[in-house]
mmCIF file of C-alpha atoms and ligand atoms in Angstrom:
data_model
loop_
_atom_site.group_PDB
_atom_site.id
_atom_site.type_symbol
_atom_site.label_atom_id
_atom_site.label_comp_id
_atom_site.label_asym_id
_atom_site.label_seq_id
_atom_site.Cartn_x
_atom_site.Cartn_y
_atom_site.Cartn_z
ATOM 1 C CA UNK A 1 -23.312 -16.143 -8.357
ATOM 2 C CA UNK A 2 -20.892 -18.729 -6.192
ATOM 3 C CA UNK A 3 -23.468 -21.469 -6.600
ATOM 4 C CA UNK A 4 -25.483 -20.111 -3.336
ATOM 5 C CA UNK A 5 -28.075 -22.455 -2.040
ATOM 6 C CA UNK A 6 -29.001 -19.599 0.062
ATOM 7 C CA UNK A 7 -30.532 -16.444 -0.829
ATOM 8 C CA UNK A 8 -27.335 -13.821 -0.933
ATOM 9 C CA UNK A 9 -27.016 -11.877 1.967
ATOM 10 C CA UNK A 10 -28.374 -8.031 1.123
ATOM 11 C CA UNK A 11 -26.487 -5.609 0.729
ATOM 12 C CA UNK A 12 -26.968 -3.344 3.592
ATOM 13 C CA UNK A 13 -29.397 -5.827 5.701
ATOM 14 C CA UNK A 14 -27.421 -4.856 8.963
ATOM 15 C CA UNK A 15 -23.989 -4.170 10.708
ATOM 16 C CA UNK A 16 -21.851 -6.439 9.644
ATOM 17 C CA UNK A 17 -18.824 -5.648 12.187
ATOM 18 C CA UNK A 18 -18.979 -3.864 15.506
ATOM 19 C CA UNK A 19 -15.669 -2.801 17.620
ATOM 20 C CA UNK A 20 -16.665 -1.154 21.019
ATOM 21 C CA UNK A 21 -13.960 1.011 22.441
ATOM 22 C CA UNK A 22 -10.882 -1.819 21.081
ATOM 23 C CA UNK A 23 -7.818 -1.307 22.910
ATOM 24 C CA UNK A 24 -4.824 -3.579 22.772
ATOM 25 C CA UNK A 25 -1.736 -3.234 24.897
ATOM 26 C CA UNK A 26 1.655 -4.967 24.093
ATOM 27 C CA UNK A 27 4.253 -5.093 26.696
ATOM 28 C CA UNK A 28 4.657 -3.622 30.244
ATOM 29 C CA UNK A 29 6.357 -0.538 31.996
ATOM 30 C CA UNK A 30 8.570 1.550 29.637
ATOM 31 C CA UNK A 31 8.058 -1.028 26.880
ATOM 32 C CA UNK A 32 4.207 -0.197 27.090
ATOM 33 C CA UNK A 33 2.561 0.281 23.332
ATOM 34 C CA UNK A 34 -1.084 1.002 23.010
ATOM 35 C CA UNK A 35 -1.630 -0.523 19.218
ATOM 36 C CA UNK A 36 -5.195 0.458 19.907
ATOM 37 C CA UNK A 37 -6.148 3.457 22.349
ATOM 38 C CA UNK A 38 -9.921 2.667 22.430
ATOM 39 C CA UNK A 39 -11.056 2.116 18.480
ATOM 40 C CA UNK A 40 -15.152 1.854 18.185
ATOM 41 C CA UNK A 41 -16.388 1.217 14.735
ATOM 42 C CA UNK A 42 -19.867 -0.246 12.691
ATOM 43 C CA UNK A 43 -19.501 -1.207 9.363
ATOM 44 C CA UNK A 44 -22.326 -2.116 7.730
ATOM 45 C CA UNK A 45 -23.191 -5.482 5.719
ATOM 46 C CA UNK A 46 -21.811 -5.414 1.929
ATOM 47 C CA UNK A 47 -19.674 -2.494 2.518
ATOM 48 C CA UNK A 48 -15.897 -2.016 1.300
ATOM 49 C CA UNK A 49 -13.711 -0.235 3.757
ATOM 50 C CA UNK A 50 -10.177 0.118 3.886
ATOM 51 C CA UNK A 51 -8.138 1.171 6.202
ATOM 52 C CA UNK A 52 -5.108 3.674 6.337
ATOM 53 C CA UNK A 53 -2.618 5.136 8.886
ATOM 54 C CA UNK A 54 1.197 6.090 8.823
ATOM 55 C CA UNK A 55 3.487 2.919 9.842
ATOM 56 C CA UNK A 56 2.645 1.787 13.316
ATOM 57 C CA UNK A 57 -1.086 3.662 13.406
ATOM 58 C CA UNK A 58 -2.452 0.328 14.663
ATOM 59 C CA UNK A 59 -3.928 -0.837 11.419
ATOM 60 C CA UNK A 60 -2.610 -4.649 11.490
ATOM 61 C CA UNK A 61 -3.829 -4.958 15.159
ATOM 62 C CA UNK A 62 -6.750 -3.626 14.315
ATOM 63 C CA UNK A 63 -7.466 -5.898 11.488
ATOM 64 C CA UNK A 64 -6.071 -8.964 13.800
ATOM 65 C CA UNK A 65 -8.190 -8.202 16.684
ATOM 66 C CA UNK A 66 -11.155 -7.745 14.565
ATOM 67 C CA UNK A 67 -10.608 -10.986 12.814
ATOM 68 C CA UNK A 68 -10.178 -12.925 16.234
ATOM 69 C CA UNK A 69 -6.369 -13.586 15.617
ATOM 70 C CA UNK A 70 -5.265 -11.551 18.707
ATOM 71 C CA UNK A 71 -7.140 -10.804 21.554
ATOM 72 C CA UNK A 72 -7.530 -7.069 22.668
ATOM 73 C CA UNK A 73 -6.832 -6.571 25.738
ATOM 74 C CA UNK A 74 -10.158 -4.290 26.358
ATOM 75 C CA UNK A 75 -13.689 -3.740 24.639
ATOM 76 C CA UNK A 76 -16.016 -5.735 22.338
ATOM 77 C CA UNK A 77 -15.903 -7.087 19.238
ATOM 78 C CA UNK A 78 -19.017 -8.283 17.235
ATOM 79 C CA UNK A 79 -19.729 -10.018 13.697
ATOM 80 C CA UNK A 80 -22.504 -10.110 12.468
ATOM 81 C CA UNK A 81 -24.206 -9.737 15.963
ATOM 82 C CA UNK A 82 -22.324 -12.272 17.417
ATOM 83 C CA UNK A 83 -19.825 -11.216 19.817
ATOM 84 C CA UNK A 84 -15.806 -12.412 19.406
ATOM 85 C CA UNK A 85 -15.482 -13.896 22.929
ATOM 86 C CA UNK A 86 -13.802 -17.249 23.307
ATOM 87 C CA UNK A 87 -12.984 -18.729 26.793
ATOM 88 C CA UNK A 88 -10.267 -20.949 24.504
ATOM 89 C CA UNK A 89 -8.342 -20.664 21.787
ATOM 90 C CA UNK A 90 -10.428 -23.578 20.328
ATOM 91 C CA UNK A 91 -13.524 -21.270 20.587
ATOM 92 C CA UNK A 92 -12.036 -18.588 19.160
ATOM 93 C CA UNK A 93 -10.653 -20.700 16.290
ATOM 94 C CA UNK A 94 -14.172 -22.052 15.872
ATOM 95 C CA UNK A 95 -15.979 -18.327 15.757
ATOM 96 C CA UNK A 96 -13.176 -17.949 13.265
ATOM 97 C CA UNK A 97 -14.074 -20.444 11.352
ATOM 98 C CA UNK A 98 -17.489 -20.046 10.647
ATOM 99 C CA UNK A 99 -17.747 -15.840 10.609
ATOM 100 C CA UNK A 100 -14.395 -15.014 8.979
ATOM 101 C CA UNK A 101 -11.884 -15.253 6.221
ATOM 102 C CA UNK A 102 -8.447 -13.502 6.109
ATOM 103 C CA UNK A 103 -6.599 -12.789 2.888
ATOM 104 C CA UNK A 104 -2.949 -11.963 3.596
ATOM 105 C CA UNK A 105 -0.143 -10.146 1.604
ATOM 106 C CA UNK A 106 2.170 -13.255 1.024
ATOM 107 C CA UNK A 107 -0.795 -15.603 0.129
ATOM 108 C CA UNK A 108 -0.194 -18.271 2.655
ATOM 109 C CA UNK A 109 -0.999 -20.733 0.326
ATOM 110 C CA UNK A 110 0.166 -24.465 1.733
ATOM 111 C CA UNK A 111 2.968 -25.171 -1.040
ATOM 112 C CA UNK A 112 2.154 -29.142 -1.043
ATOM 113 C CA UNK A 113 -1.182 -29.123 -1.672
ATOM 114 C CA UNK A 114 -3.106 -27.958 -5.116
ATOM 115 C CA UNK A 115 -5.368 -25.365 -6.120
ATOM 116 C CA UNK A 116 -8.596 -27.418 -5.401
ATOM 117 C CA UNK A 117 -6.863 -28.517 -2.149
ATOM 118 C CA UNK A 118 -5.854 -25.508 -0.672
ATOM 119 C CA UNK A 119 -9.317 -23.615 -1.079
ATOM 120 C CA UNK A 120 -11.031 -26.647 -0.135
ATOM 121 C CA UNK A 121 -8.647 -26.982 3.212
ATOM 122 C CA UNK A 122 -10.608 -24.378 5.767
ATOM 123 C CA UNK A 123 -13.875 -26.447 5.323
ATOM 124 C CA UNK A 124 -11.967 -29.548 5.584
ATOM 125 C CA UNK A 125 -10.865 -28.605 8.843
ATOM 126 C CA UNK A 126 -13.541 -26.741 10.463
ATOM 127 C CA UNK A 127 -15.335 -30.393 9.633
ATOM 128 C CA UNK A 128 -17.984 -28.725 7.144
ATOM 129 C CA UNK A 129 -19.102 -30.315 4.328
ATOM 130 C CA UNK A 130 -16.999 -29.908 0.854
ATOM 131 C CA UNK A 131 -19.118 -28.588 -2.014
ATOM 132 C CA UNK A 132 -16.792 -29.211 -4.322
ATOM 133 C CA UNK A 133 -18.769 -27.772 -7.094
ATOM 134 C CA UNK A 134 -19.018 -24.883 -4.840
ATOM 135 C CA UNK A 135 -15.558 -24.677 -4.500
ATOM 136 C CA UNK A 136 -15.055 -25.063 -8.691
ATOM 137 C CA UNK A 137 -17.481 -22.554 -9.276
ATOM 138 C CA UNK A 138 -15.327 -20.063 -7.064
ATOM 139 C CA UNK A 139 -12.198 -20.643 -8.317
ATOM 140 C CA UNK A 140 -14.197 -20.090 -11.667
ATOM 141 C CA UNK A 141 -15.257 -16.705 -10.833
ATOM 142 C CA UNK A 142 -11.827 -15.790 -9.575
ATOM 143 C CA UNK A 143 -10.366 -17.108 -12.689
ATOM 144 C CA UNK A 144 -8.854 -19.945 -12.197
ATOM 145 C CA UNK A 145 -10.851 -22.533 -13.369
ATOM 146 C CA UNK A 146 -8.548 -24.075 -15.367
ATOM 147 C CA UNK A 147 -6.010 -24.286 -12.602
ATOM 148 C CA UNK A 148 -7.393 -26.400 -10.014
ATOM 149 C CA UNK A 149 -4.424 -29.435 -10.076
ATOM 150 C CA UNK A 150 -1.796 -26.746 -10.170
ATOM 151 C CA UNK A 151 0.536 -26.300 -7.521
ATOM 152 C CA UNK A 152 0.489 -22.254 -5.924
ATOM 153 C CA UNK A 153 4.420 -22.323 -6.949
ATOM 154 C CA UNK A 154 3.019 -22.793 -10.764
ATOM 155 C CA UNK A 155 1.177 -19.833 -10.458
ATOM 156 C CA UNK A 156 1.599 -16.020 -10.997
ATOM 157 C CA UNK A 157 1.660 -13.673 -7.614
ATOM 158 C CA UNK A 158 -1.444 -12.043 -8.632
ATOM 159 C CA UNK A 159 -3.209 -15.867 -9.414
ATOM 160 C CA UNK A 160 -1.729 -17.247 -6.111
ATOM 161 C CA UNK A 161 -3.426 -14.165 -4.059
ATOM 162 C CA UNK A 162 -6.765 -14.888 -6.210
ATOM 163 C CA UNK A 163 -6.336 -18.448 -4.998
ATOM 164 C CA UNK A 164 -6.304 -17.587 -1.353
ATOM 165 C CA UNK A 165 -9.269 -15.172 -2.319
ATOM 166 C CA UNK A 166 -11.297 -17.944 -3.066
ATOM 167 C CA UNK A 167 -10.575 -20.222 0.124
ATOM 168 C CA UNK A 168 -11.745 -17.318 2.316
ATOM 169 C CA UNK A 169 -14.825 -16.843 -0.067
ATOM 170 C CA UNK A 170 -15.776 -20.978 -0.094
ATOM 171 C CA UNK A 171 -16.578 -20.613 3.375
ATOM 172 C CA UNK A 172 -19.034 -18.161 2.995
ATOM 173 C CA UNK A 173 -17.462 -15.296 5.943
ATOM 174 C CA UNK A 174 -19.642 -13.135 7.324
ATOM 175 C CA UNK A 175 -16.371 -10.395 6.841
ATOM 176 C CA UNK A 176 -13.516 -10.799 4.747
ATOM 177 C CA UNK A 177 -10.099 -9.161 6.134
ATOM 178 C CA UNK A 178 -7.633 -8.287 4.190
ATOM 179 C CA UNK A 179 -4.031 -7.108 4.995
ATOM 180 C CA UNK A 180 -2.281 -5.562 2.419
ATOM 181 C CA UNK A 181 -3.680 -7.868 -0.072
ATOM 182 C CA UNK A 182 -2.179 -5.989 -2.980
ATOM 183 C CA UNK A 183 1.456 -5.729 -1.157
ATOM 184 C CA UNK A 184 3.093 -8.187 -3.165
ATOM 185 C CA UNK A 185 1.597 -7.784 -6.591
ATOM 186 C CA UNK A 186 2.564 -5.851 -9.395
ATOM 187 C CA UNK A 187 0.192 -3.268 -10.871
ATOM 188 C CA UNK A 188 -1.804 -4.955 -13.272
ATOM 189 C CA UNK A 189 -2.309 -8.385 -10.924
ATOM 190 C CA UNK A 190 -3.064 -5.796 -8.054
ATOM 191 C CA UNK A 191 -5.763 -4.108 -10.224
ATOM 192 C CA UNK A 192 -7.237 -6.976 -11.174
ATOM 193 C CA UNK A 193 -7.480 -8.419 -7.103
ATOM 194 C CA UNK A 194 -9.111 -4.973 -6.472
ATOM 195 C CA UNK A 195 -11.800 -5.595 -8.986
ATOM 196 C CA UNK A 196 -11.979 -9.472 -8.001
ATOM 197 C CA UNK A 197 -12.769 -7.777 -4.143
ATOM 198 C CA UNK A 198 -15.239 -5.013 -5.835
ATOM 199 C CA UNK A 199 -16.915 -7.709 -6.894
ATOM 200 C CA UNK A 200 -17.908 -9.871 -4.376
ATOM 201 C CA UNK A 201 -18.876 -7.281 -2.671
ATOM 202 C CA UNK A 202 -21.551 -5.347 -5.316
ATOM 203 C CA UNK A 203 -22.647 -8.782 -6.556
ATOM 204 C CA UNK A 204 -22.665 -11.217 -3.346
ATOM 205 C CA UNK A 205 -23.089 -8.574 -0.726
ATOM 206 C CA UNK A 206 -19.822 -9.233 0.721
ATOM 207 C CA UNK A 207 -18.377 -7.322 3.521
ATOM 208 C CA UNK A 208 -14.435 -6.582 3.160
ATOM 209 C CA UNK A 209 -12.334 -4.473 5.585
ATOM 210 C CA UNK A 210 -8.841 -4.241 3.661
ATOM 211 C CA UNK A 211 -5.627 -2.673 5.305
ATOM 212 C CA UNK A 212 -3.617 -0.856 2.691
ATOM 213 C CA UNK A 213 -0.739 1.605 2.405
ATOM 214 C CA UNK A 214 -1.515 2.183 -0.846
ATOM 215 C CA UNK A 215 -4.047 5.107 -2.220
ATOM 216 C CA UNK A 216 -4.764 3.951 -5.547
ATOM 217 C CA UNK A 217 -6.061 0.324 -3.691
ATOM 218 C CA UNK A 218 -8.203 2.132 -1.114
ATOM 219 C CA UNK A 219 -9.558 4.318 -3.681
ATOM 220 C CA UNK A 220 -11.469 0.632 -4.404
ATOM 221 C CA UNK A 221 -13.408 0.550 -1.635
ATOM 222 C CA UNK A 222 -16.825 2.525 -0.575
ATOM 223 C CA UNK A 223 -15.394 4.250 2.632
ATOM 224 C CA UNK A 224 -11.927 4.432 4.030
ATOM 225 C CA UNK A 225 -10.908 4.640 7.687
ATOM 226 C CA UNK A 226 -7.715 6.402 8.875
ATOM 227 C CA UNK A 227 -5.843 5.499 12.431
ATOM 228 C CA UNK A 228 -3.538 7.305 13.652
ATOM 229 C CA UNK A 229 -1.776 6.481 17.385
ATOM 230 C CA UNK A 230 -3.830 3.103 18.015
ATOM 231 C CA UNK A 231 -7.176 5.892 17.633
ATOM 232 C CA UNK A 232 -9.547 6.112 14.802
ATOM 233 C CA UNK A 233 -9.120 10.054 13.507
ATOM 234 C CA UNK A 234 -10.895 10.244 10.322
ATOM 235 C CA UNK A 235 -13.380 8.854 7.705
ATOM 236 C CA UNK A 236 -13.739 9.447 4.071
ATOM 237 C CA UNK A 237 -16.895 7.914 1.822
ATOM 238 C CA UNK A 238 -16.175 7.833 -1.973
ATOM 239 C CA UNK A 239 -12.902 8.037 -2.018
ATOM 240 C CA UNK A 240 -10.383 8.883 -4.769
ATOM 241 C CA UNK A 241 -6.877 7.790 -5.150
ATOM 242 C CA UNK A 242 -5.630 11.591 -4.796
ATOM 243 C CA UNK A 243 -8.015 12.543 -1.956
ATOM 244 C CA UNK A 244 -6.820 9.722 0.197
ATOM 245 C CA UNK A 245 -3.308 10.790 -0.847
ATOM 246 C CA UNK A 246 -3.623 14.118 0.325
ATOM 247 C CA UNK A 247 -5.662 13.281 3.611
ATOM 248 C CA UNK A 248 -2.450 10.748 4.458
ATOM 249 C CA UNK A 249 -0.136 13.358 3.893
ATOM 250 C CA UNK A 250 -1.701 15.848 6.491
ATOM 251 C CA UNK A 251 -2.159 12.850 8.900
ATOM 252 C CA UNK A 252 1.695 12.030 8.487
ATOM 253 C CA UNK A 253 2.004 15.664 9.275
ATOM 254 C CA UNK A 254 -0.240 15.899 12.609
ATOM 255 C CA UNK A 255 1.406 12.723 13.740
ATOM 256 C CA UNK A 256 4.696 13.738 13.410
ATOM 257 C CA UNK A 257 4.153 17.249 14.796
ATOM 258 C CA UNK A 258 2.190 15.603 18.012
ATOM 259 C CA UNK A 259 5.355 13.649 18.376
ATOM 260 C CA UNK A 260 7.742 16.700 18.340
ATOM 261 C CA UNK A 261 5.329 18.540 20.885
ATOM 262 C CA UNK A 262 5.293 15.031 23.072
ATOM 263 C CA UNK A 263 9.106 15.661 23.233
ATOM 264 C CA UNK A 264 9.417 18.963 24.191
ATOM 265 C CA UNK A 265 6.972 18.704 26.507
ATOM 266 C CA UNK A 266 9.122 15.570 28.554
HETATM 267 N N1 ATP B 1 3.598 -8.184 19.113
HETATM 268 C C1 ATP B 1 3.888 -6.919 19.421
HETATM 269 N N2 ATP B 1 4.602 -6.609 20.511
HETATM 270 C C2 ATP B 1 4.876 -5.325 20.849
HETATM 271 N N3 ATP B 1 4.479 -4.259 20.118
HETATM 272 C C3 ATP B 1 3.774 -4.508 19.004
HETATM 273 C C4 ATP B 1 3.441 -5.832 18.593
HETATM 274 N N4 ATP B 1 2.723 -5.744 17.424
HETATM 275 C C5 ATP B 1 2.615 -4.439 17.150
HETATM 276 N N5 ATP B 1 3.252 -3.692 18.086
HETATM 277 C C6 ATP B 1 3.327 -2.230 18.132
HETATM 278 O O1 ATP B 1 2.006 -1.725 18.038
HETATM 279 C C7 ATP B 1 1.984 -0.574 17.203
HETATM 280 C C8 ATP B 1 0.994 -0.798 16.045
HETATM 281 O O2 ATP B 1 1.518 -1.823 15.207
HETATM 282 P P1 ATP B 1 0.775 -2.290 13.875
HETATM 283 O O3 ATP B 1 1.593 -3.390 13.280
HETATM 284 O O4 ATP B 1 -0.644 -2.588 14.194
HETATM 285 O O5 ATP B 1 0.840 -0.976 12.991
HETATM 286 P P2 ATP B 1 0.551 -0.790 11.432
HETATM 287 O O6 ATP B 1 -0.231 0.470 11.314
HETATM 288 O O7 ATP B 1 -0.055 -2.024 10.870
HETATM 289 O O8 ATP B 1 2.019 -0.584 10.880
HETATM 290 P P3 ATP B 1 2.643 -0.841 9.411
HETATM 291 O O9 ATP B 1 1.913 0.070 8.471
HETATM 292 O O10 ATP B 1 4.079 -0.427 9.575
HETATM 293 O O11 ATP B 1 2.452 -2.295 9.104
HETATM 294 C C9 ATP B 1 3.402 -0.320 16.755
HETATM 295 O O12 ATP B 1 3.980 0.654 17.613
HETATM 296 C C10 ATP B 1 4.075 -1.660 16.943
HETATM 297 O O13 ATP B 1 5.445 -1.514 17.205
#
């Protein structure tokens, strides 16, 4: 599959992400947010996880600091072994580069360029070689082989997202993020990005962390992790759509009676 040169990377052949006791503060005095309170976490290589919380749990921070686009303010961070420590944003940009892909709600496709442009883009500018057969044989699997001189705005939502799908996957990431990848799409082009992620990861031995508000979507992945207050409060293997529904209704609850208590107690 994807053309590999190398031997696929085996499913379960190590820990694939490591966060040691995360925090990240925004802000100062009475405007002081913890995002994350102290989040530790192993996933291991070719897993699925997604990853749940009420509004303002921490989950985008969470994915951001994982993925080396923000820098916690405490703890460690490590991919695939390696630890997510750059002295300078160019190091972090190159760690980036080589270890991780991103996938985010609204595409962020470069209008401009084409299909075969846009996914070929991240290796273009990390200065890597292009495999452009590589790069075909990805947009094959995703679909869109027959789209690779089309502009994104010529595209569906639910083609555009598979588009950005394959430039993180050209690059070969060590973890894939994704942040409410799904979001934008309506059911059937959602379901079919779901499967597109199932995928890579039973058949390449991809790793994906996926934020998602949405039950049904994390019901597609192998484990899903719940925040709640910057903190990591729960973990569910298996999961199905209504489980996850009913576990995110009773962590709505706690969080909104632990606020009520927080109040009375001032
Ligand atoms: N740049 C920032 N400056 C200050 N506070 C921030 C910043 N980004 C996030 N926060 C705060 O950190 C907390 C966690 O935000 P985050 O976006 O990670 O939550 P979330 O679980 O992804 O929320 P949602 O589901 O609504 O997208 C929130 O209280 C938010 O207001």
């Amino acid at each position: 599959m994807f053309g590999r040169k190398t031997a696929p990377r085996a499913q379960g052949s190590g820990e694939a992400l490591r966060l040691e006791d995360v925090q990240k503060i925004y802000g100062t005095g009475d405007g002081r947010v913890a995002a994350l309170a102290g989040a530790s976490l192993s996933l291991p290589a070719g897993s699925f996880t997604a990853v749940m919380g009420p509004s303002g749990s921490g989950k985008s921070t969470l994915l951001q600091c994982a993925a080396g686009l923000d820098r916690p303010t405490r703890g460690r961070i490590l991919v695939d072994g390696a630890e997510l420590a750059g002295e300078t944003e160019a190091a972090l940009t190159k760690f980036r580069r080589e270890r991780i892909g991103f996938v985010f709600q609204h595409f962020n496709l470069l209008p401009t360029l084409t299909v075969m442009q846009n996914v070929v883009l991240p290796l273009k500018l990390a200065r890597r070689p292009v495999d452009r057969r590589r790069a075909k044989d990805v947009l094959r699997r995703v679909g869109l082989g027959d789209r690779l001189g089309h502009l994104p705005s010529e595209l569906s939502g639910g083609q555009q997202q598979r588009v950005a799908i394959a430039r993180a996957l050209v690059a070969r990431p060590r973890v894939l993020f994704a942040d409410e990848p799904t979001g934008a799409l309506d059911t059937r082009s959602a379901r079919d990005v779901l499967a597109l992620l199932q995928e890579t990861v039973r058949v390449d031995g991809q790793t994906i962390v996926m934020v998602t508000h949405d039950p049904v979507a994390a019901a597609h992945a192998d484990a899903v992790l719940y925040l709640a207050d910057g903190r990591i409060v729960g973990h569910q293997t298996a999961p199905t759509a209504e489980a996850v529904a009913e576990r995110m209704t009773h962590l709505a609850d706690d969080v909104a009676r632990q606020h009520v208590t927080a109040e009375a107690g001032r």
